[in-house]
Amino acid sequence: TPSMRDPHEFERKLRCFVPSMLRLGKGWEERLGGVGNGLESYSFQLQEIDRKEGKWQLIYGAWEDFGKGRQVAEIRVDIGRVFGLQCPDVGFAGFLRCFGPALRHKEPHRGILSDSAQISYKLDQMEEPCWELPASPKTCKLTLAGQGEVASQRVQAGITEKAADALKKHKITKQFEIPIKSRNPLLKYHKHWKTWPKEIVVSGDSKNRVNGTYHYAGCNHTVVLSALWRRDATDTEPAMYIFYKPDALRCKLDTAVISSSPRYQDEKEVCELSDWIPENSLEGNKATHVTTATFLERNKSDLDMETPKPRLSMAKLPSFHYVAKNSTSNACNLCEVEGLSAGVVSSLLELSTDNAADSTPLDLFGKMGTRNAKRMSIIAAPSLLKYAAEEKLPLEFSEWYKLSSNNWGADTTHCPQRPAEQWRKCNKGVERFYDQEASNQYYHKLMNRPQAFEVCVVRSEGKLSVKMNPHVAAHRAAAQLGGEPSDNVAVEYCLAQLSSMGEPDTKAFNIPNSDAYDEAKVEGLELPLYPRQAKALTRMLAIENGQVEFAEEERSEHTLPGIGWCLIGKATKCSKLRGGVLGDAIGSGKTVVTIALILAGVDKARASRDFESGRSSATLIVVPPSLVRQWDDERKKFTRDKLKCIIIDSTATLTKRSVKDLCSADVVIVPASILEESDGKKRPYTAHLSRKAGAGTIPPAPATYSQREAPSIEGKWVRNMAPGPTLYVGNDGKQTKRDEQAYYGHCYAEAIANLRSKKFAASERGVPLEYFTWERVVVDECHESLVTGSKQETNAEDFKQKERRGAREFLGVSQTDVKKRPLLASSGYWGLTGTPLLETEDRVTELANLMGGTYLTGASHHWRKEERESGRDLFLNQSEAIKSREYRCAAQESCHKYCALACQRNRAPPLIVEVERKVLEVCMTKEEGERFLAMAKAVNVDSFNTNPTQLGDKAGEMLGVSATSCSRHKALIDTIGSIQEREPETKIIVFAEKNFGGYASAIKAFETSDTKFCHVNEKDTIARQNDVISWFRHVDATDEDRARPRILLLSFEQAAGHNLQEACHDVIIFEPKYSGLDAVADASVEEQAVGRVLRQGQENDVTITRIVVKGPNGESCLDDWIVERNLNEETLAAATSNFD
């Protein structure tokens, strides 16, 4: 029995054991008749070994003219459970299929060809196996009489009378009429289409092979049309099954069969039922109970096969690595196969342009690459793969070999530089272009790059030589890794087999805690750190002190076409981690840990300040706009005035501060949206940056997307998707939008470069933040810069659409060159978030780049890079080979290592307060229900029980109906009334979704009911936003405080970062959060919203009330589906990246 523990090892052993070539013995052509003409003259080469369910399959192929012509036949050999998965016996089975009937010019066969012969052997079988050939078909009349009824597959799938009526009314034009005669309707449903027989009694088989009672198995969607009836096994008779065998080529109708296996792939059919559907066997259709059955019988023969002696042999070569490591950059011999016949040589060289030379290279990567690769796979692959399995190659598969230092990645012969992009004005604004001559030169260099594999045929010696150049893969891997010329890059290579590569293990990204670390001591804090906070600080200090290294790695893969060998070059450099992520749970004190980090290194930072070079001792805190004041309050609370703080909440504030001020501070707090700060049509910050830098105008951030992150699949997340340009699912970006994004980034980067080339006096005021080198950069709520759901950024007040894009540019999320990042830091970059959102490799990679530019495997292909690339670059990216399973494993492993080293999430003690979670269900009005269903009908939905994914483009409108329901208004006001009746002085937080009208609807509900409330208007200044939020941060202390409204309405986009637990303990979720397919992002936003009051330090019991709108009569509706999705345990675990 083949071992399933290491299938790749078993495959190699199998390839060593089985012959690589088979031939038919004498007599086959005569016994097969016309279908087997000439087959005895062909050799069957082993083309494929594949692992199937319960068995292994070997496929041998025979081709005309030594692989130049068509395939004429194949032999399939199955090893394992070849008698059906339900049968425990093992053995082998062989099948010969001739393609002659489909190749003939006159009346060629259309559809699936049946096997011309087969053989089988069961382990421990005493009888010698023999080949069996199909006998003449025998037919008889079978009676299939039904008893009882069950719902048909169409009914189970939800098809209604409307579909049947529509088909009945539909008129087929003559050209589309089906040329098949049948007793059953082919263009409409059977009149009894809703029911199938519960049991089928089969009779009429004189040999009693299929007679008996068959019971409906109810295998929904696991067999064709969910149609399966089973006759139970007895002591003397095996189990039998009635099911449909599909015609995959759609040349004829699917055929009902009776088989000893429930899987049509096992090919164990006993008979075929002519023109039969389950409705024919219903009790009321006795006239159609009788059906013609064709029994598939076979005759035994004395035919045999031969295993000819191999013609080819493998030349013995010296150690490949010994030669390769001493070679400068030339290809070295990997293997040589001798003994090629003149016919084989002629076939291999037929497409070569240079046939004069005795040694002729094969074009495997150019114009004739595909055709030559096919011939290689037919002629040479069987022998090469067998020799490799027998370990006759001069190196080991999947073993890494080191190459000595060679200025890796800088050789333009291997890695020509793409011409720099330039910009010019055009009718549409600006466009990018490239120097034509430089582009032509680049293209020729690209086409003439050395290849990783070279294959030559020596005509006179009948020899095939395969050479491999590991320097090609090494240089290209190092070039993608990037870095400085002085970086110490280690390079390795290995040879792997594509068929032996394992799939990446899609394990969740668990962020570890810091329990095993010592507690750091910090002097000067007004309040002591909790042990978990002190341990978290220890890890952060270790990273800033350079004690934590991370192996940045990139790979380059090169496949030998036709053979399936893959040369992998790996470039690695060990770098000090430049930062990390503190992902403690919401309310666990991430702010105080960061303040402790600043205080711990404040003396060193102050000693390093330099006014002339712009070296500041300050930690730059980048926060969502409404958190500016809160950060300063926390700084005062824990350090009083030990840390000098400057708040830059606008460009006007910046212009009042000198270089000396900003260099002398200990903390500088700035809103992340400052880059896109607006004053009417003016953009003060970018205009000021351009003036100071002496650069051109920086355009506004693009208003729409140029690229999107690939969506997660609801329920389960499919990792390792390769999100890219528009040809990928989920990315419908346009090139014009990519150009806008690129030009925006280009102008911003150019301004920064100009700014840093200047010198400013210590007294100079208003120098932009990008000029300075900060002690460290801290990004609060760093997950905000990662989220890009389909509706995640639309109309957000706190983090408006353009401002979010501007924030990403400000933080350098797409800048891979560490020295060119907009914000420079000496000690490190830190991200703070309670919901890290690290559920995919893409997001981990993006976060690593945000936190100081740590390179993770695959970062050079990240979709953030593609969102601003030119059509040329997208084309060049897509022309590269698809990444193998081995590469995807390496990329995932790199992400897991980063999470383990750079990220931490520490447990806080359980809250001592009670949490009451209420769901207030209300029904929409009759008029709202009618409007909802009218919209649903446009997408063929006729019920309230639906979800946004089924509604397509109508989802937004229908979510709007639910969000603006009068019943939701009343529920909101009633809920607030009941809370205030119980606690008149309490403060209440209400969260609503802006995307579908919910936020505006909540405002309308307050205004029409004369309920006093506060909210943050999108036109409010940052100072005003912070003032409003601060009213709900603390309990009332003055009469002015007590006179203010008691209700704060926030959008979900404003849900992150606020500490409102002191004054608030009631949260109302006006509607569930829905932004599109990204359930993880939505769940994290709801967690952030609840976390404003449900957090450490809360002393009152917390009540969370959800308002859920149902149909007019209480039917489940959109809210039910979204709430269930957002509260799913797996979704929440992914949003918080779990606990380790």
PDB file of C-alpha atoms in Angstrom, residues 609-834:
ATOM      1  CA  ARG A 609      19.744  66.196  18.902  1.00  0.00           C
ATOM      2  CA  ASP A 610      21.431  68.325  16.249  1.00  0.00           C
ATOM      3  CA  PHE A 611      19.791  71.521  14.978  1.00  0.00           C
ATOM      4  CA  GLU A 612      22.024  71.793  11.911  1.00  0.00           C
ATOM      5  CA  SER A 613      21.177  68.366  10.482  1.00  0.00           C
ATOM      6  CA  GLY A 614      17.575  68.312  11.694  1.00  0.00           C
ATOM      7  CA  ARG A 615      18.171  65.448  14.144  1.00  0.00           C
ATOM      8  CA  SER A 616      15.357  65.736  16.662  1.00  0.00           C
ATOM      9  CA  SER A 617      15.154  64.196  20.111  1.00  0.00           C
ATOM     10  CA  ALA A 618      11.392  63.965  19.722  1.00  0.00           C
ATOM     11  CA  THR A 619       9.240  60.919  19.184  1.00  0.00           C
ATOM     12  CA  LEU A 620       6.775  61.752  16.409  1.00  0.00           C
ATOM     13  CA  ILE A 621       3.317  60.449  17.312  1.00  0.00           C
ATOM     14  CA  VAL A 622       1.076  60.062  14.240  1.00  0.00           C
ATOM     15  CA  VAL A 623      -2.541  59.712  15.298  1.00  0.00           C
ATOM     16  CA  PRO A 624      -6.077  59.866  13.891  1.00  0.00           C
ATOM     17  CA  PRO A 625      -7.153  63.539  14.011  1.00  0.00           C
ATOM     18  CA  SER A 626      -9.550  63.264  16.937  1.00  0.00           C
ATOM     19  CA  LEU A 627      -6.935  61.603  19.200  1.00  0.00           C
ATOM     20  CA  VAL A 628      -4.455  64.499  19.267  1.00  0.00           C
ATOM     21  CA  ARG A 629      -5.719  65.954  22.534  1.00  0.00           C
ATOM     22  CA  GLN A 630      -6.122  62.558  24.179  1.00  0.00           C
ATOM     23  CA  TRP A 631      -2.471  61.701  23.598  1.00  0.00           C
ATOM     24  CA  ASP A 632      -1.341  64.906  25.248  1.00  0.00           C
ATOM     25  CA  ASP A 633      -3.672  64.241  28.192  1.00  0.00           C
ATOM     26  CA  GLU A 634      -2.148  60.774  28.638  1.00  0.00           C
ATOM     27  CA  ARG A 635       1.351  62.247  28.467  1.00  0.00           C
ATOM     28  CA  LYS A 636       0.508  64.677  31.273  1.00  0.00           C
ATOM     29  CA  LYS A 637      -1.213  61.975  33.312  1.00  0.00           C
ATOM     30  CA  PHE A 638       1.794  59.635  33.367  1.00  0.00           C
ATOM     31  CA  THR A 639       4.775  62.040  33.228  1.00  0.00           C
ATOM     32  CA  ARG A 640       3.395  65.451  34.237  1.00  0.00           C
ATOM     33  CA  ASP A 641       5.866  67.843  32.571  1.00  0.00           C
ATOM     34  CA  LYS A 642       8.888  65.554  32.343  1.00  0.00           C
ATOM     35  CA  LEU A 643       8.452  65.297  28.562  1.00  0.00           C
ATOM     36  CA  LYS A 644       8.257  68.435  26.468  1.00  0.00           C
ATOM     37  CA  CYS A 645       5.393  68.101  23.988  1.00  0.00           C
ATOM     38  CA  ILE A 646       4.467  70.047  20.863  1.00  0.00           C
ATOM     39  CA  ILE A 647       1.142  69.542  19.082  1.00  0.00           C
ATOM     40  CA  ILE A 648       1.128  70.180  15.338  1.00  0.00           C
ATOM     41  CA  ASP A 649      -2.564  69.957  14.529  1.00  0.00           C
ATOM     42  CA  SER A 650      -2.401  72.075  11.361  1.00  0.00           C
ATOM     43  CA  THR A 651      -0.028  73.791   8.981  1.00  0.00           C
ATOM     44  CA  ALA A 652      -0.727  77.088  10.729  1.00  0.00           C
ATOM     45  CA  THR A 653       0.572  75.604  13.983  1.00  0.00           C
ATOM     46  CA  LEU A 654       3.663  74.246  12.213  1.00  0.00           C
ATOM     47  CA  THR A 655       4.588  77.666  10.842  1.00  0.00           C
ATOM     48  CA  LYS A 656       4.863  78.972  14.396  1.00  0.00           C
ATOM     49  CA  ARG A 657       7.480  76.380  15.366  1.00  0.00           C
ATOM     50  CA  SER A 658      11.175  76.660  14.597  1.00  0.00           C
ATOM     51  CA  VAL A 659      13.703  73.966  13.801  1.00  0.00           C
ATOM     52  CA  LYS A 660      15.060  74.415  17.313  1.00  0.00           C
ATOM     53  CA  ASP A 661      11.597  73.904  18.804  1.00  0.00           C
ATOM     54  CA  LEU A 662      10.979  70.648  16.970  1.00  0.00           C
ATOM     55  CA  CYS A 663      14.496  69.324  17.580  1.00  0.00           C
ATOM     56  CA  SER A 664      14.328  70.183  21.289  1.00  0.00           C
ATOM     57  CA  ALA A 665      10.963  68.564  21.971  1.00  0.00           C
ATOM     58  CA  ASP A 666      10.534  65.093  23.455  1.00  0.00           C
ATOM     59  CA  VAL A 667       7.154  64.427  21.859  1.00  0.00           C
ATOM     60  CA  VAL A 668       5.575  65.857  18.715  1.00  0.00           C
ATOM     61  CA  ILE A 669       1.967  64.896  18.046  1.00  0.00           C
ATOM     62  CA  VAL A 670       0.601  65.217  14.512  1.00  0.00           C
ATOM     63  CA  PRO A 671      -2.630  64.039  12.838  1.00  0.00           C
ATOM     64  CA  ALA A 672      -2.095  61.396  10.172  1.00  0.00           C
ATOM     65  CA  SER A 673      -4.280  63.386   7.789  1.00  0.00           C
ATOM     66  CA  ILE A 674      -2.089  66.494   7.798  1.00  0.00           C
ATOM     67  CA  LEU A 675      -0.739  65.820   4.321  1.00  0.00           C
ATOM     68  CA  GLU A 676      -4.247  66.240   2.909  1.00  0.00           C
ATOM     69  CA  GLU A 677      -5.282  69.027   5.246  1.00  0.00           C
ATOM     70  CA  SER A 678      -7.750  71.223   3.386  1.00  0.00           C
ATOM     71  CA  ASP A 679      -8.939  74.810   3.693  1.00  0.00           C
ATOM     72  CA  GLY A 680     -11.680  75.062   1.129  1.00  0.00           C
ATOM     73  CA  LYS A 681      -9.987  74.329  -2.152  1.00  0.00           C
ATOM     74  CA  LYS A 682      -6.565  74.991  -0.693  1.00  0.00           C
ATOM     75  CA  ARG A 683      -4.263  72.304   0.694  1.00  0.00           C
ATOM     76  CA  PRO A 684      -2.069  74.213   3.157  1.00  0.00           C
ATOM     77  CA  TYR A 685       0.459  71.519   4.089  1.00  0.00           C
ATOM     78  CA  THR A 686       1.466  70.339   0.613  1.00  0.00           C
ATOM     79  CA  ALA A 687       1.544  73.936  -0.643  1.00  0.00           C
ATOM     80  CA  HIS A 688       3.802  74.864   2.272  1.00  0.00           C
ATOM     81  CA  LEU A 689       6.023  71.808   1.655  1.00  0.00           C
ATOM     82  CA  SER A 690       6.417  72.745  -2.020  1.00  0.00           C
ATOM     83  CA  ARG A 691       7.417  76.316  -1.143  1.00  0.00           C
ATOM     84  CA  LYS A 692       9.949  75.256   1.480  1.00  0.00           C
ATOM     85  CA  ALA A 693      11.439  72.582  -0.767  1.00  0.00           C
ATOM     86  CA  GLY A 694      11.449  74.719  -3.908  1.00  0.00           C
ATOM     87  CA  ALA A 695       9.579  71.935  -5.683  1.00  0.00           C
ATOM     88  CA  GLY A 696       6.632  71.782  -8.031  1.00  0.00           C
ATOM     89  CA  THR A 697       3.015  71.641  -6.966  1.00  0.00           C
ATOM     90  CA  ILE A 698       1.921  68.432  -5.266  1.00  0.00           C
ATOM     91  CA  PRO A 699      -1.470  67.356  -6.641  1.00  0.00           C
ATOM     92  CA  PRO A 700      -4.302  66.268  -4.357  1.00  0.00           C
ATOM     93  CA  ALA A 701      -4.498  62.620  -3.351  1.00  0.00           C
ATOM     94  CA  PRO A 702      -6.441  60.600  -5.952  1.00  0.00           C
ATOM     95  CA  ALA A 703     -10.171  60.597  -5.337  1.00  0.00           C
ATOM     96  CA  THR A 704     -10.693  56.977  -6.383  1.00  0.00           C
ATOM     97  CA  TYR A 705      -8.878  53.663  -6.196  1.00  0.00           C
ATOM     98  CA  SER A 706      -6.233  52.554  -8.653  1.00  0.00           C
ATOM     99  CA  GLN A 707      -6.003  49.087  -7.138  1.00  0.00           C
ATOM    100  CA  ARG A 708      -7.633  47.062  -4.396  1.00  0.00           C
ATOM    101  CA  GLU A 709      -6.543  44.420  -2.008  1.00  0.00           C
ATOM    102  CA  ALA A 710      -7.936  41.046  -3.103  1.00  0.00           C
ATOM    103  CA  PRO A 711     -11.115  40.368  -1.129  1.00  0.00           C
ATOM    104  CA  SER A 712     -11.335  37.698   1.528  1.00  0.00           C
ATOM    105  CA  ILE A 713     -13.836  34.936   0.920  1.00  0.00           C
ATOM    106  CA  GLU A 714     -16.697  34.960   3.367  1.00  0.00           C
ATOM    107  CA  GLY A 715     -16.439  32.295   6.079  1.00  0.00           C
ATOM    108  CA  LYS A 716     -13.026  30.920   5.152  1.00  0.00           C
ATOM    109  CA  TRP A 717     -10.053  32.942   4.030  1.00  0.00           C
ATOM    110  CA  VAL A 718      -8.085  31.635   1.093  1.00  0.00           C
ATOM    111  CA  ARG A 719      -4.505  32.653   1.657  1.00  0.00           C
ATOM    112  CA  ASN A 720      -1.748  33.106  -0.902  1.00  0.00           C
ATOM    113  CA  MET A 721      -3.994  34.745  -3.456  1.00  0.00           C
ATOM    114  CA  ALA A 722      -1.858  36.870  -5.738  1.00  0.00           C
ATOM    115  CA  PRO A 723      -3.734  40.158  -5.926  1.00  0.00           C
ATOM    116  CA  GLY A 724      -2.615  42.162  -8.889  1.00  0.00           C
ATOM    117  CA  PRO A 725      -3.913  44.200 -11.800  1.00  0.00           C
ATOM    118  CA  THR A 726      -7.335  44.034 -13.316  1.00  0.00           C
ATOM    119  CA  LEU A 727      -6.949  40.454 -14.555  1.00  0.00           C
ATOM    120  CA  TYR A 728      -7.191  39.284 -10.954  1.00  0.00           C
ATOM    121  CA  VAL A 729     -10.563  38.803  -9.300  1.00  0.00           C
ATOM    122  CA  GLY A 730     -11.364  41.705  -6.994  1.00  0.00           C
ATOM    123  CA  ASN A 731      -9.074  44.202  -8.736  1.00  0.00           C
ATOM    124  CA  ASP A 732     -10.875  46.381 -11.234  1.00  0.00           C
ATOM    125  CA  GLY A 733      -8.453  49.295 -11.166  1.00  0.00           C
ATOM    126  CA  LYS A 734      -7.840  51.453 -14.224  1.00  0.00           C
ATOM    127  CA  GLN A 735      -4.468  52.501 -15.546  1.00  0.00           C
ATOM    128  CA  THR A 736      -5.402  56.180 -15.498  1.00  0.00           C
ATOM    129  CA  LYS A 737      -6.014  55.891 -11.754  1.00  0.00           C
ATOM    130  CA  ARG A 738      -2.692  54.120 -11.269  1.00  0.00           C
ATOM    131  CA  ASP A 739      -1.030  56.990 -13.094  1.00  0.00           C
ATOM    132  CA  GLU A 740      -2.730  59.509 -10.807  1.00  0.00           C
ATOM    133  CA  GLN A 741      -1.520  57.627  -7.740  1.00  0.00           C
ATOM    134  CA  ALA A 742       1.990  57.379  -9.162  1.00  0.00           C
ATOM    135  CA  TYR A 743       2.167  61.075 -10.032  1.00  0.00           C
ATOM    136  CA  TYR A 744       0.946  62.017  -6.574  1.00  0.00           C
ATOM    137  CA  GLY A 745       3.676  59.870  -4.997  1.00  0.00           C
ATOM    138  CA  HIS A 746       6.281  61.132  -7.494  1.00  0.00           C
ATOM    139  CA  CYS A 747       5.623  64.806  -6.726  1.00  0.00           C
ATOM    140  CA  TYR A 748       5.603  64.174  -2.986  1.00  0.00           C
ATOM    141  CA  ALA A 749       8.873  62.190  -3.119  1.00  0.00           C
ATOM    142  CA  GLU A 750      10.499  64.855  -5.307  1.00  0.00           C
ATOM    143  CA  ALA A 751       9.528  67.562  -2.830  1.00  0.00           C
ATOM    144  CA  ILE A 752      10.996  65.536   0.044  1.00  0.00           C
ATOM    145  CA  ALA A 753      14.264  64.982  -1.847  1.00  0.00           C
ATOM    146  CA  ASN A 754      14.546  68.725  -2.529  1.00  0.00           C
ATOM    147  CA  LEU A 755      13.691  69.536   1.075  1.00  0.00           C
ATOM    148  CA  ARG A 756      16.400  67.256   2.463  1.00  0.00           C
ATOM    149  CA  SER A 757      19.012  68.742   0.156  1.00  0.00           C
ATOM    150  CA  LYS A 758      18.551  72.119   1.868  1.00  0.00           C
ATOM    151  CA  LYS A 759      19.899  73.475   5.128  1.00  0.00           C
ATOM    152  CA  PHE A 760      17.742  75.387   7.568  1.00  0.00           C
ATOM    153  CA  ALA A 761      18.852  77.584  10.440  1.00  0.00           C
ATOM    154  CA  ALA A 762      17.773  76.675  13.954  1.00  0.00           C
ATOM    155  CA  SER A 763      15.523  79.737  13.987  1.00  0.00           C
ATOM    156  CA  GLU A 764      13.764  78.853  10.724  1.00  0.00           C
ATOM    157  CA  ARG A 765      10.034  78.404  11.302  1.00  0.00           C
ATOM    158  CA  GLY A 766       7.616  76.124   9.531  1.00  0.00           C
ATOM    159  CA  VAL A 767      10.113  73.547   8.258  1.00  0.00           C
ATOM    160  CA  PRO A 768       8.037  70.497   7.142  1.00  0.00           C
ATOM    161  CA  LEU A 769       8.092  67.357   9.239  1.00  0.00           C
ATOM    162  CA  GLU A 770       9.722  65.302   6.462  1.00  0.00           C
ATOM    163  CA  TYR A 771      12.966  67.286   6.889  1.00  0.00           C
ATOM    164  CA  PHE A 772      13.714  65.936  10.359  1.00  0.00           C
ATOM    165  CA  THR A 773      15.135  62.679  11.592  1.00  0.00           C
ATOM    166  CA  TRP A 774      13.023  61.774  14.604  1.00  0.00           C
ATOM    167  CA  GLU A 775      14.069  59.662  17.542  1.00  0.00           C
ATOM    168  CA  ARG A 776      11.259  57.281  16.702  1.00  0.00           C
ATOM    169  CA  VAL A 777       7.942  57.317  14.859  1.00  0.00           C
ATOM    170  CA  VAL A 778       4.821  55.914  16.528  1.00  0.00           C
ATOM    171  CA  VAL A 779       1.675  55.279  14.486  1.00  0.00           C
ATOM    172  CA  ASP A 780      -1.424  54.990  16.649  1.00  0.00           C
ATOM    173  CA  GLU A 781      -4.273  52.851  15.264  1.00  0.00           C
ATOM    174  CA  CYS A 782      -1.906  51.674  12.538  1.00  0.00           C
ATOM    175  CA  HIS A 783      -4.502  49.263  11.152  1.00  0.00           C
ATOM    176  CA  GLU A 784      -6.342  52.307   9.765  1.00  0.00           C
ATOM    177  CA  SER A 785      -3.731  52.590   7.025  1.00  0.00           C
ATOM    178  CA  LEU A 786      -4.156  48.955   5.977  1.00  0.00           C
ATOM    179  CA  VAL A 787      -7.911  48.751   5.562  1.00  0.00           C
ATOM    180  CA  THR A 788      -9.117  49.237   2.001  1.00  0.00           C
ATOM    181  CA  GLY A 789     -12.478  47.529   1.765  1.00  0.00           C
ATOM    182  CA  SER A 790     -14.802  48.477  -1.060  1.00  0.00           C
ATOM    183  CA  LYS A 791     -16.658  50.994   1.116  1.00  0.00           C
ATOM    184  CA  GLN A 792     -14.170  51.356   3.945  1.00  0.00           C
ATOM    185  CA  GLU A 793     -12.969  54.833   3.031  1.00  0.00           C
ATOM    186  CA  THR A 794     -16.027  56.449   1.515  1.00  0.00           C
ATOM    187  CA  ASN A 795     -17.334  59.613   3.197  1.00  0.00           C
ATOM    188  CA  ALA A 796     -15.478  58.932   6.444  1.00  0.00           C
ATOM    189  CA  GLU A 797     -15.374  62.102   8.535  1.00  0.00           C
ATOM    190  CA  ASP A 798     -12.491  61.264  10.821  1.00  0.00           C
ATOM    191  CA  PHE A 799     -10.337  59.641   8.187  1.00  0.00           C
ATOM    192  CA  LYS A 800     -11.811  60.884   4.951  1.00  0.00           C
ATOM    193  CA  GLN A 801     -11.181  59.085   1.705  1.00  0.00           C
ATOM    194  CA  LYS A 802      -8.406  61.321   0.375  1.00  0.00           C
ATOM    195  CA  GLU A 803      -6.954  61.870   3.825  1.00  0.00           C
ATOM    196  CA  ARG A 804      -6.540  58.140   4.324  1.00  0.00           C
ATOM    197  CA  ARG A 805      -4.608  57.870   1.089  1.00  0.00           C
ATOM    198  CA  GLY A 806      -2.589  60.899   2.051  1.00  0.00           C
ATOM    199  CA  ALA A 807      -1.880  59.319   5.441  1.00  0.00           C
ATOM    200  CA  ARG A 808      -0.546  56.172   3.764  1.00  0.00           C
ATOM    201  CA  GLU A 809       1.745  58.325   1.619  1.00  0.00           C
ATOM    202  CA  PHE A 810       2.845  60.299   4.693  1.00  0.00           C
ATOM    203  CA  LEU A 811       3.696  57.067   6.520  1.00  0.00           C
ATOM    204  CA  GLY A 812       5.552  55.651   3.522  1.00  0.00           C
ATOM    205  CA  VAL A 813       3.482  52.500   3.244  1.00  0.00           C
ATOM    206  CA  SER A 814       4.531  51.985  -0.398  1.00  0.00           C
ATOM    207  CA  GLN A 815       8.146  53.156  -0.076  1.00  0.00           C
ATOM    208  CA  THR A 816      10.579  50.231   0.082  1.00  0.00           C
ATOM    209  CA  ASP A 817      13.734  52.360   0.235  1.00  0.00           C
ATOM    210  CA  VAL A 818      14.287  53.043   3.945  1.00  0.00           C
ATOM    211  CA  LYS A 819      16.312  56.204   3.333  1.00  0.00           C
ATOM    212  CA  LYS A 820      13.614  57.740   1.140  1.00  0.00           C
ATOM    213  CA  ARG A 821      10.748  57.258   3.570  1.00  0.00           C
ATOM    214  CA  PRO A 822       8.842  60.479   4.284  1.00  0.00           C
ATOM    215  CA  LEU A 823       9.311  60.076   8.034  1.00  0.00           C
ATOM    216  CA  LEU A 824      12.804  59.089   9.173  1.00  0.00           C
ATOM    217  CA  ALA A 825      13.480  57.600  12.603  1.00  0.00           C
ATOM    218  CA  SER A 826      16.707  56.806  14.398  1.00  0.00           C
ATOM    219  CA  SER A 827      15.560  54.204  16.935  1.00  0.00           C
ATOM    220  CA  GLY A 828      12.504  52.601  15.384  1.00  0.00           C
ATOM    221  CA  TYR A 829       9.001  52.668  14.006  1.00  0.00           C
ATOM    222  CA  TRP A 830       6.101  51.424  16.137  1.00  0.00           C
ATOM    223  CA  GLY A 831       2.502  50.656  15.399  1.00  0.00           C
ATOM    224  CA  LEU A 832      -0.218  50.558  18.045  1.00  0.00           C
ATOM    225  CA  THR A 833      -3.520  48.788  17.455  1.00  0.00           C
ATOM    226  CA  GLY A 834      -6.033  46.664  19.295  1.00  0.00           C
TER     227      GLY A 834
END
